[in-house]
Backbone as a ProteinNet text record, in pm:
[ID]
protein_1_A
[PRIMARY]
XXXXXXXXXXXXXXXXXXXXXXXXXXXXXXXXXXXXXXXXXXXXXXXXXXXXXXXXXXXXXXXXXXXXXXXXXXXXXXXXXXXXXXXXXXXXXXXXXXXXXXXXXXXXXXXXXXXXXXXXXXXXXXXXXXXXXXXXXXXXXXXXXXXXXXXXXXXXXXXXXXXXXXXXXXXXXXXXXXXXXXXXXXXXXXXXXXXXXXXXXXXXXX
[TERTIARY]
-1648.7	-1666	-1801	-1884.1	-2017.4	-2028	-2127.2	-2156.7	-2242.5	-2279.6	-2362.8	-2506.6	-2548.1	-2687.7	-2715.5	-2613.4	-2635.1	-2634.3	-2713.9	-2717.8	-2604.6	-2576.3	-2470.2	-2506.8	-2404	-2422.5	-2390.6	-2486.3	-2462.7	-2343.8	-2258.7	-2145.6	-2024	-2029	-1917.2	-1865.5	-1732.9	-1677	-1712.3	-1765.8	-1810.8	-1718.2	-1683.9	-1607.7	-1685.5	-1676.8	-1738.9	-1645.4	-1665.6	-1592.7	-1627.9	-1533.4	-1548.8	-1681.7	-1721.9	-1843.3	-1971.4	-1962.8	-2082.3	-2090.5	-1998.4	-1995.3	-2128.9	-2181.6	-2309.8	-2296.6	-2181.4	-2163.9	-2015.6	-1983.8	-1844	-1785.2	-1869.2	-1820.5	-1766.4	-1795.9	-1752.5	-1610.6	-1538.3	-1405.2	-1418.2	-1331.6	-1339.8	-1240.4	-1290.3	-1204.8	-1176.7	-1050.1	-1013	-1004.6	-1032.3	-1026.6	-882.3	-849	-709.4	-660.6	-750.7	-710	-746.5	-644.7	-667.9	-561.7	-597.4	-501	-475.2	-374.7	-336.9	-452	-535.8	-647.3	-754.2	-753	-854.1	-795.3	-664.8	-596.6	-646.7	-660.6	-705.8	-848	-931.8	-1069.1	-1072.3	-988.4	-982.7	-936.5	-834.3	-785.3	-894.6	-972.2	-1081.2	-1192.1	-1221.7	-1324.9	-1282.3	-1154	-1102.3	-1114.8	-1079.2	-1090.9	-1233.4	-1328.8	-1470	-1514.1	-1477.3	-1512.9	-1443.8	-1319.8	-1245.7	-1316.6	-1361.5	-1432.2	-1566.3	-1623.2	-1749.7	-1728.7	-1601.7	-1574.1	-1511.8	-1494.3	-1430.3	-1283.7	-1238.9	-1101.3	-1026.9	-1099.1	-1035.2	-1044.1	-928.8	-922.1	-842.2	-887.9	-820.5	-743.1	-611.9	-519.8	-518.8	-547	-550.1	-441.8	-363	-252.9	-147.8	-20.3	89	83.1	41.2	42.9	-46.9	-146.7	-247.9	-193.9	-82.1	-22.9	7	43.7	79	-39.8	-160.8	-280.9	-312.6	-242.3	-275.3	-164.7	-66.5	46.5	3.7	-103.2	-144.8	-267	-312.2	-429.8	-387.7	-441.9	-407.1	-514.2	-470.5	-562.4	-636.5	-574.6	-636.9	-574.3	-651.5	-604	-602.1	-485.6	-469.5	-447.3	-522.9	-506.9	-495.1	-417	-412.1	-520.9	-556.6	-664	-641.8	-696.5	-690.5	-735.2	-661.3	-559.1	-414.5	-386.7	-247	-173.5	-64.3	-1.2	106.9	66.9	164.2	197.6	316.1	351.9	457.1	534.7	646.3	670.5	765.7	790.8	847.4	919.4	969.3	851.8	754.6	635.2	559.8	549.9	483.9	559.4	691.4	772.7	753.7	749.1	725	589.9	488.7	355.6	358.7	429.7	438.5	507.1	617	690	608	510	424.4	301	283.4	173	65.1	79.5	-23.8	-23.7	-143.4	-159.1	-183.1	-213.4	-236.9	-235.8	-211	-205.4	-286.4	-338.4	-405.4	-305.8	-281.4	-186.6	-239.1	-147.2	-185.6	-265.1	-369.5	-465.3	-403.1	-294.4	-236.4	-126.2	-107	-8.9	-59.7	30.2	-5.1	-4.7	-48.5	-54.9	81.8	185.1	319.9	371.4	340	380.2	318.4	190	119.5	174.9	202.1	254.3	392.6	477.5	608	594.5	499.8	477	429.4	346.5	300.2	417.4	516.2	630.8	715.2	721.1	813.5	745.3	613.8	541.9	552.3	574.7	581.2	446.6	345.9	210.5	110	-6.7	-112.3	-152.6	-174.9	-213.8	-362.3	-421.2	-559.8	-561.3	-656.6	-667.5	-791	-772.4	-887.2	-948.2	-1062.2	-1113.3	-1223.5	-1291.5	-1406.1	-1444.4	-1478.3	-1524.8	-1500.7	-1537.4	-1513.1	-1424.6	-1291.5	-1200.8	-1185.9	-1172.3	-1145.4	-1002.3	-985	-851.2	-791.5	-871.1	-818.9	-910.2	-849.8	-925.5	-864.5	-950	-902.6	-1002.4	-953.1	-1042.9	-1106.9	-1058.2	-1113.6	-1260.6	-1340.6	-1483.6	-1507.4	-1482.2	-1503.6	-1652.5	-1688.9	-1830.3	-1878.1	-1926.5	-1962.5	-2091.4	-2161	-2285.4	-2261.1	-2134.4	-2106.3	-1992.2	-1982	-1873.4	-1762.8	-1646.2	-1532.6	-1474.9	-1387.5	-1323.7	-1179.9	-1092.4	-954.8	-941.9	-818.8	-798.6	-829.1	-834.4	-867.8	-1014.1	-1091.8	-1235.5	-1268.9	-1174.9	-1208.9	-1287.4	-1404.1	-1494.2	-1491.2	-1509.5	-1499.7	-1613.2	-1650.4	-1758.7	-1703.1	-1751.9	-1710.4	-1816.9	-1773.4	-1867	-1811	-1895.2	-1857.2	-1906.9	-1814.7	-1852.2	-1759.8	-1816.9	-1738.4	-1632.6	-1662.3	-1566	-1459.9	-1471.5	-1374.9	-1445.7	-1372.9	-1422.3	-1346.6	-1420.6	-1360.8	-1390	-1292.3	-1306.9	-1309.7	-1414.8	-1431.7	-1444.8	-1387.1	-1407.3	-1550.4	-1605	-1739.5	-1741.9	-1633.9	-1627.9	-1595	-1655.6	-1625	-1499.2	-1410.5	-1287.7	-1312.1	-1253.6	-1256.7	-1118.2	-1074.9	-943.2	-945	-1062.4	-1070.3	-1064.5	-992.1	-983.8	-899.1	-952.4	-883.4	-805.1	-674.1	-594.4	-648.5	-634.2	-681.1	-614.1	-693.6	-640.1	-610.3	-639.5	-612	-740.2	-738.7	-855	-876.7	-1001	-1029	-1133.6	-1133.5	-1221.1	-1311.7	-1441.4	-1537.7	-1576.9	-1545.7	-1574.4	-1705.2	-1812.4	-1944.8	-1996	-1905.5	-1947.4	-1997.3	-1936.5	-1974.2	-1999.4	-2024.2	-2050.3	-2146.2	-2235.2	-2324.5	-2269.8	-2314.4	-2269.1	-2313.1	-2221	-2254	-2272.5	-2211.4	-2225	-2147.4	-2193.9	-2125.8	-2112.1	-2008.5	-1895.4	-1792.2	-1705.5	-1603.8	-1465.3	-1379.7	-1242.4	-1149.8	-1058.2	-954.5	-818.2	-810	-694.8	-562	-559.8	-429	-377.3	-461.6	-425.2	-295.8	-287.5	-167.6	-103	-129.1	-76.1	-121.9	-240.4	-290.2	-319.6	-321.3	-343.8	-220.7	-103.2	23.3	34.9
-1635.7	-1575.1	-1618.9	-1522.8	-1552.4	-1516	-1574.6	-1537.3	-1410.9	-1363.9	-1245.3	-1269	-1395.6	-1427.9	-1434.3	-1467.5	-1493.2	-1365.7	-1363.4	-1250.2	-1261.7	-1152.3	-1153	-1244.4	-1293.8	-1378.6	-1294.9	-1272.6	-1187.2	-1235.3	-1141.3	-1173.1	-1226.6	-1235.6	-1288	-1181.4	-1181	-1095.8	-1156	-1074.9	-1122.1	-1071.6	-1160.7	-1123.8	-1170.7	-1092.1	-1130.4	-1091.9	-1158.1	-1118.5	-974.9	-904.3	-762.3	-731.5	-812.6	-783.4	-801.9	-865.7	-893.8	-813.1	-720.9	-646.7	-575.7	-590.4	-531	-416.2	-410	-307.4	-276.8	-152.9	-115.5	-184.4	-247	-321.8	-459.2	-503.2	-635.2	-631.1	-740.9	-752.9	-784	-723.4	-736.2	-841.4	-949.3	-1054.2	-1020.3	-998.6	-958.4	-1078.6	-1058.8	-1169.6	-1209.8	-1337.5	-1379.5	-1371.9	-1389.9	-1388.5	-1254.2	-1172.3	-1040.1	-1015.9	-1030.2	-1001.5	-850.8	-814.6	-673.5	-587.6	-644.8	-569.7	-532.5	-597	-570.7	-507.6	-480.3	-431.1	-292.5	-201.8	-66.2	-67.6	-153.4	-162.2	-207.8	-306.9	-353	-240.5	-167.5	-56.2	47.3	76.8	173.7	121.8	-7.4	-66.5	-62	-88.2	-77.7	65.9	162.4	302.4	342.1	291.3	321.8	268.2	143.3	85.4	160.3	200.4	275.7	407	477.9	604.3	583.8	463.1	432.3	382.2	367.2	330.4	195.6	113.7	-17.5	1.7	-73.9	-60.8	-193.1	-305.4	-436	-512	-547.6	-615.6	-744.6	-849.1	-978.7	-999.5	-1014.5	-1032.5	-1179.2	-1207.3	-1345.5	-1374.4	-1271.8	-1288.9	-1183	-1217.5	-1131.6	-991.3	-977.2	-846.4	-744.5	-793	-702.7	-607.2	-641.7	-547.8	-413.1	-415.3	-293.4	-199.1	-250.8	-169.9	-79.6	-100.1	-26.2	69.1	91	176.3	318.9	368.4	506.6	520.6	411.2	415.6	406.7	493.4	498.5	428.3	383.8	328	203.5	125	-0.2	-115.3	-220.4	-342.4	-451.9	-508.3	-612.1	-747.9	-846.2	-983.8	-1072.3	-1177	-1269.2	-1374.2	-1434.5	-1532.5	-1629.2	-1748.8	-1848.3	-1785.4	-1806.1	-1907.8	-1859.4	-1750.2	-1707.3	-1804.7	-1868.7	-1976.2	-1929	-1893.8	-1856.6	-1983.9	-2039.8	-2172	-2167.8	-2058.6	-2056.6	-1914.8	-1902.1	-1773.9	-1668.8	-1710	-1613.7	-1550.2	-1633.5	-1581.8	-1484.3	-1516.1	-1426.7	-1294.6	-1302.1	-1180.9	-1093.3	-1154.4	-1078.7	-1008.4	-1078.6	-1018.9	-899.5	-914	-802.9	-682.7	-705.3	-595.8	-531	-605.2	-552.6	-481.4	-488.6	-415.2	-498.2	-630.7	-715.9	-707.8	-716.1	-718.6	-859.8	-952.1	-1090.8	-1178.1	-1307.6	-1400.1	-1525.4	-1582.4	-1711.5	-1819.2	-1913.3	-2020.8	-2104.2	-2151.8	-2229	-2351.8	-2380.1	-2484.2	-2623.3	-2647.4	-2781.4	-2806.9	-2717.8	-2744.2	-2854.5	-2946.8	-3046.8	-2985.8	-3062.7	-3011.6	-2965.6	-3047.6	-3011	-2887.2	-2876.7	-2758.1	-2632.4	-2640.7	-2524.2	-2483.1	-2581.2	-2549.3	-2485.1	-2532.8	-2470.3	-2328.8	-2308.7	-2174.5	-2080.2	-2129.8	-2046.5	-1999.2	-2084.7	-2049.6	-1938.4	-1932.8	-1841.9	-1726.2	-1723.8	-1620.1	-1484.9	-1379.6	-1243.8	-1173.8	-1244.8	-1190.1	-1290.6	-1242.6	-1334.8	-1427.9	-1554.4	-1653.8	-1683.5	-1708.6	-1753.1	-1890.3	-1973.7	-2109.4	-2120.5	-2171.9	-2205.1	-2331.9	-2318.2	-2427.2	-2509	-2451.7	-2524	-2460.9	-2543.9	-2490.9	-2587.2	-2542.1	-2618.4	-2530.6	-2536.6	-2444.1	-2475.8	-2371.8	-2388.4	-2440.1	-2552.4	-2611.1	-2587.1	-2531.9	-2506	-2407.9	-2312.9	-2215.4	-2204.9	-2202.8	-2192	-2111.3	-2049.4	-1982.9	-2082.9	-2204.8	-2306.6	-2331.2	-2345.6	-2370.6	-2520.5	-2568.9	-2710.2	-2736.5	-2863.1	-2900.1	-2877.8	-2756.3	-2720.1	-2787.2	-2859.4	-2924.8	-3067	-3110.3	-3245.9	-3244.7	-3351.1	-3367	-3453.2	-3448	-3527.3	-3602.4	-3698.8	-3776.2	-3805.6	-3822.1	-3859.2	-4011.4	-4060.9	-4206.1	-4275.2	-4198	-4256.2	-4234.3	-4190.6	-4167.3	-4052.5	-3958	-3833.1	-3748.9	-3701.6	-3636.9	-3485	-3416.7	-3271.3	-3213.2	-3090.3	-3021.1	-2903.2	-2883.3	-2772	-2663.8	-2539.4	-2426.4	-2316.1	-2262	-2153.7	-2021.6	-1923.9	-1795.8	-1686	-1580.7	-1467	-1498.3	-1589.3	-1624.8	-1723	-1775.7	-1871.6	-2000.5	-2111.6	-2238.3	-2270.4	-2298.2	-2329.1	-2474.7	-2540.4	-2680.5	-2688	-2749.5	-2762.6	-2910.3	-2953.1	-3091.2	-3112.2	-3232	-3261.5	-3266	-3317.7	-3325	-3188.8	-3160.1	-3037.2	-3059.3	-2960.8	-2968.7	-2918.2	-2986.4	-2940.9	-2957.4	-2856.2	-2862.6	-2947.5	-2995	-3073.1	-2983.5	-3025	-2947.6	-2822.6	-2708.6	-2580.8	-2550.6	-2524.3	-2494.4	-2373.8	-2375.7	-2265.1	-2134.3	-2030.1	-1897.8	-1867.5	-1961.2	-1939.4	-1891.7	-1772.5	-1728.8	-1823.5	-1840.9	-1934.7	-1877.7	-1934	-1887.9	-2001.4	-1976.8	-2068.2	-2008.2	-2078.9	-2032.8	-2096.3	-2018.2	-2071.7	-2029.4	-1988.2	-1949.8	-2068.9	-2185.4	-2304.2	-2424	-2397.4	-2504.5	-2454.5	-2541.9	-2508.8	-2563.6	-2507.8	-2555.3	-2699.6	-2779.3	-2916.1	-3013.3	-2985.4	-3077.6	-3206.8	-3313.8	-3442.9	-3489.9	-3567.9	-3606.7	-3495.2	-3508	-3406.6	-3466.1	-3391.8	-3434.2	-3360.9	-3432.7	-3371.3	-3401.4	-3381.4	-3429.5	-3373.9	-3259.1	-3200.4	-3243.8	-3308.2	-3335.7	-3415.7	-3523.5	-3608.9	-3620.9	-3520.9	-3518.6	-3639.9	-3688.2	-3804.6	-3773.3	-3644.6	-3603.6	-3628.2	-3642.6	-3649.2	-3781.4
-1400.7	-1531.7	-1586.7	-1622.9	-1673.5	-1821.2	-1886.3	-2024	-2023.5	-2140.5	-2148.3	-2109	-2103.5	-2073	-1924	-1845.8	-1703.8	-1621.9	-1518	-1427.7	-1325.8	-1257.7	-1157.1	-1040.4	-972.5	-854.9	-731.4	-642.9	-525	-442.9	-402.6	-317	-389.9	-522.6	-600.1	-697	-717.7	-822.4	-957.7	-1045.5	-1175.6	-1285.1	-1376.8	-1495.1	-1616.6	-1724.4	-1851.4	-1965.5	-2079.4	-2198.5	-2233.9	-2294.8	-2324.8	-2393	-2488	-2565.7	-2485.7	-2368	-2288.2	-2158.2	-2136.5	-2010.9	-1986.2	-1865.1	-1830.2	-1730.7	-1661.6	-1558.8	-1543.8	-1505.3	-1484.1	-1361.7	-1280.1	-1164	-1202.2	-1322.7	-1366.4	-1422.4	-1404	-1462.2	-1611	-1692	-1836.8	-1885.4	-1944.6	-2000	-2146.3	-2179.9	-2314.7	-2409.5	-2538.1	-2634.5	-2664.6	-2660	-2678.9	-2822.7	-2920.2	-3061	-3123.2	-3150.8	-3209.4	-3317.2	-3445.9	-3552	-3562	-3636.6	-3650.6	-3702.2	-3787.2	-3844.6	-3742.4	-3625.6	-3523.6	-3397.4	-3399.3	-3280	-3238.8	-3333.7	-3301.7	-3246.7	-3303	-3253.9	-3108.6	-3074.7	-2936.4	-2843.7	-2885.9	-2804.5	-2782.3	-2884.8	-2871.5	-2780.5	-2788.8	-2702.8	-2556.5	-2531	-2394.4	-2345.6	-2431.1	-2394.5	-2362.1	-2437.5	-2411.9	-2276.5	-2246.7	-2116.5	-2002.8	-2025.6	-1923.6	-1891.9	-1994	-1972	-1902.3	-1917	-1849.9	-1707.4	-1667.4	-1529	-1505.5	-1608	-1590.4	-1553.3	-1451.9	-1406.7	-1392.8	-1393.5	-1377.2	-1509.1	-1563.6	-1692.5	-1678.6	-1747.1	-1743.6	-1873.3	-1858.6	-1970.3	-2011.3	-2139.3	-2187.3	-2290.8	-2328.1	-2422.3	-2390.6	-2412.6	-2367.3	-2427	-2552.3	-2617.8	-2548.6	-2473.8	-2418.2	-2312.1	-2250.2	-2153.7	-2220.3	-2347.6	-2418.7	-2434.8	-2426.9	-2446.5	-2327.9	-2216.8	-2094.2	-2050.7	-2137	-2101.4	-2067.6	-2131.2	-2110.6	-2020.2	-1960.8	-1874.3	-1728	-1645.5	-1503.8	-1419.8	-1302.8	-1202.6	-1252.2	-1339.5	-1380.6	-1301.8	-1284.7	-1219.9	-1325.5	-1350.4	-1451.8	-1384.7	-1428.6	-1383.3	-1506.9	-1498.7	-1611	-1596.5	-1709.2	-1710.1	-1825.3	-1814.7	-1920.6	-2051.9	-2163.9	-2186.4	-2177.1	-2106.7	-2093	-2001	-2047.8	-1971.3	-1874.1	-1754.5	-1651.2	-1573	-1600.2	-1547.7	-1437	-1429.9	-1335	-1283.5	-1190.5	-1124.1	-1218.9	-1324	-1422.5	-1499	-1532.2	-1598.2	-1509.1	-1380.5	-1285.1	-1275.2	-1268.1	-1259	-1382.4	-1500.4	-1622.7	-1616.3	-1566.3	-1553.4	-1458.5	-1347.7	-1252.4	-1315.9	-1384.8	-1448.9	-1560.6	-1612.9	-1718.9	-1663.1	-1530.8	-1469.6	-1404.9	-1403	-1344.6	-1192.1	-1136.1	-990.6	-938.6	-1027.5	-989.7	-1112.9	-1094.4	-1207.8	-1178.7	-1285.2	-1276.4	-1318	-1229.7	-1260.8	-1377.1	-1460.3	-1578.2	-1538	-1611.7	-1576.7	-1573.3	-1648.5	-1655.8	-1553.6	-1460.2	-1354.3	-1262.6	-1227	-1127.4	-988	-890.1	-752.9	-703.4	-728.3	-685.2	-756.7	-886.3	-962.3	-902.7	-870.6	-816.7	-680.9	-597	-463.5	-473	-564.1	-581.8	-635.6	-725.2	-778.4	-668.2	-579.5	-467.1	-381.1	-363	-279.5	-340.9	-473.8	-541.3	-613.4	-612.6	-686.2	-616	-693.7	-638.4	-651.7	-700.5	-711.6	-655.9	-612.3	-569.4	-684.3	-652	-751.6	-742.2	-857.4	-866.3	-931.3	-891.7	-944.4	-1034.1	-1156	-1241.4	-1183	-1118	-1036.3	-1101.5	-1201.8	-1257.5	-1390.6	-1487.2	-1614.1	-1729	-1847.6	-1969	-2057.4	-2037	-2105.9	-2254.5	-2334.6	-2477.1	-2492.6	-2561.5	-2575.1	-2713.6	-2806.8	-2940.8	-3012.1	-3083.3	-3161.8	-3300.3	-3401.5	-3538.9	-3621.9	-3728	-3822.8	-3919.4	-3921.9	-4011.3	-3981.4	-4085.3	-4068.2	-4053	-3933.2	-3904.4	-3885	-3880.2	-3868.5	-3725.9	-3698.6	-3561.5	-3513.5	-3602.2	-3561.6	-3510	-3505.3	-3459.2	-3358	-3281.5	-3185.2	-3245	-3182.8	-3227.9	-3107.8	-3134.9	-3027.8	-3067.1	-2965.4	-2995	-2988.7	-3001.5	-3008.7	-2875.9	-2766.7	-2636.2	-2601.5	-2699.3	-2686.4	-2590.3	-2575.6	-2509.1	-2609.2	-2570	-2663.8	-2648.9	-2763.2	-2767.5	-2850.6	-2814.6	-2882.4	-2962.1	-3083.4	-3168.1	-3164.9	-3147.7	-3148.7	-3237.7	-3323.7	-3414.5	-3356.5	-3345	-3285.6	-3337.8	-3394.9	-3438.6	-3542	-3633.8	-3736.6	-3693	-3572	-3519.1	-3477.6	-3488.2	-3436	-3308	-3200.4	-3070.7	-3034.9	-2974.1	-2933.3	-2780.7	-2728.6	-2583.5	-2546.5	-2433.5	-2389.4	-2343.4	-2366.5	-2317.8	-2165.5	-2106.6	-1960.8	-1901.3	-1789.2	-1716.1	-1634.1	-1633.6	-1556	-1414.2	-1317.1	-1178	-1117.7	-1043.1	-979.8	-853.2	-813.9	-691.2	-568.6	-467.9	-343.6	-364.7	-323.9	-340.4	-212.8	-223.5	-104	-28.6	102.2	185.4	145.2	137.2	110.5	-34.4	-126	-268.3	-337.2	-397.6	-476.1	-593.1	-633.3	-740.7	-836.8	-957.4	-1064.6	-1109.4	-1111.2	-1172.4	-1307.5	-1414.7	-1550.2	-1596.2	-1593	-1623	-1760.1	-1847.3	-1982	-2061.7	-2040.7	-2116.9	-2025.4	-1899.1	-1802.9	-1696.7	-1653.3	-1543	-1412.4	-1302.6	-1171.7	-1148.9	-1095.2	-1056.3	-1171.2	-1285.9	-1398.8	-1375.1	-1437	-1436.9	-1581.5	-1616	-1531.8	-1522.7	-1425.4	-1400.6	-1422.5	-1492.9	-1515.3	-1419	-1356.8	-1272.3	-1334.6	-1466	-1542.9	-1495.6	-1431.5	-1396.9	-1259.7	-1179.3	-1040.2	-1030.1	-1103.6	-1099.3	-1238.6	-1322.3	-1458.6	-1537.8	-1515.3	-1587.5	-1733.8	-1767.1	-1906.3	-1991.7	-1928.7	-2005.5	-2080.1
[MASK]
++++++++++++++++++++++++++++++++++++++++++++++++++++++++++++++++++++++++++++++++++++++++++++++++++++++++++++++++++++++++++++++++++++++++++++++++++++++++++++++++++++++++++++++++++++++++++++++++++++++++++++++

């Protein structure tokens, strides 16, 4: 997943947020926070991209499946922050029209392997990035960083009327199992950044 500033990477499938789409070949990442007052606008924006040739859309919130009921030949995949944690969640996604799902970022290794055994859809792994862990309309002090009681540090960013909280450390899933598609989220992280957090590997975040 790239930001609007970055160019495509040859040989890789590229996804961007809806507002930054540069080509109909790119996967469209939908915005997770959409109040009722903005729902029609989102539906119209999806329709515009569809007419321009976009066919692959990434679902980030459960309500978004409803936006594609009247569109044919689309490919729907789930993406962070939609929490697909177990086989029931995967089944719901399939019944709603998804062709693939991204496993929830906080699954431990054992959780992921069990999900692979029971999933009725192809799984994708969030393998690298600086994921947004909290979003609010509150106008927090976006010019400063914050820390929790264990001195884990976080960065605040204001964008589009929302404040987003990102960890300072880049997340990495570590070793990727053979045959598992994976996602590198480079919207807020560069390749090869240090230090790297592997918080989900052994549930050390709990």
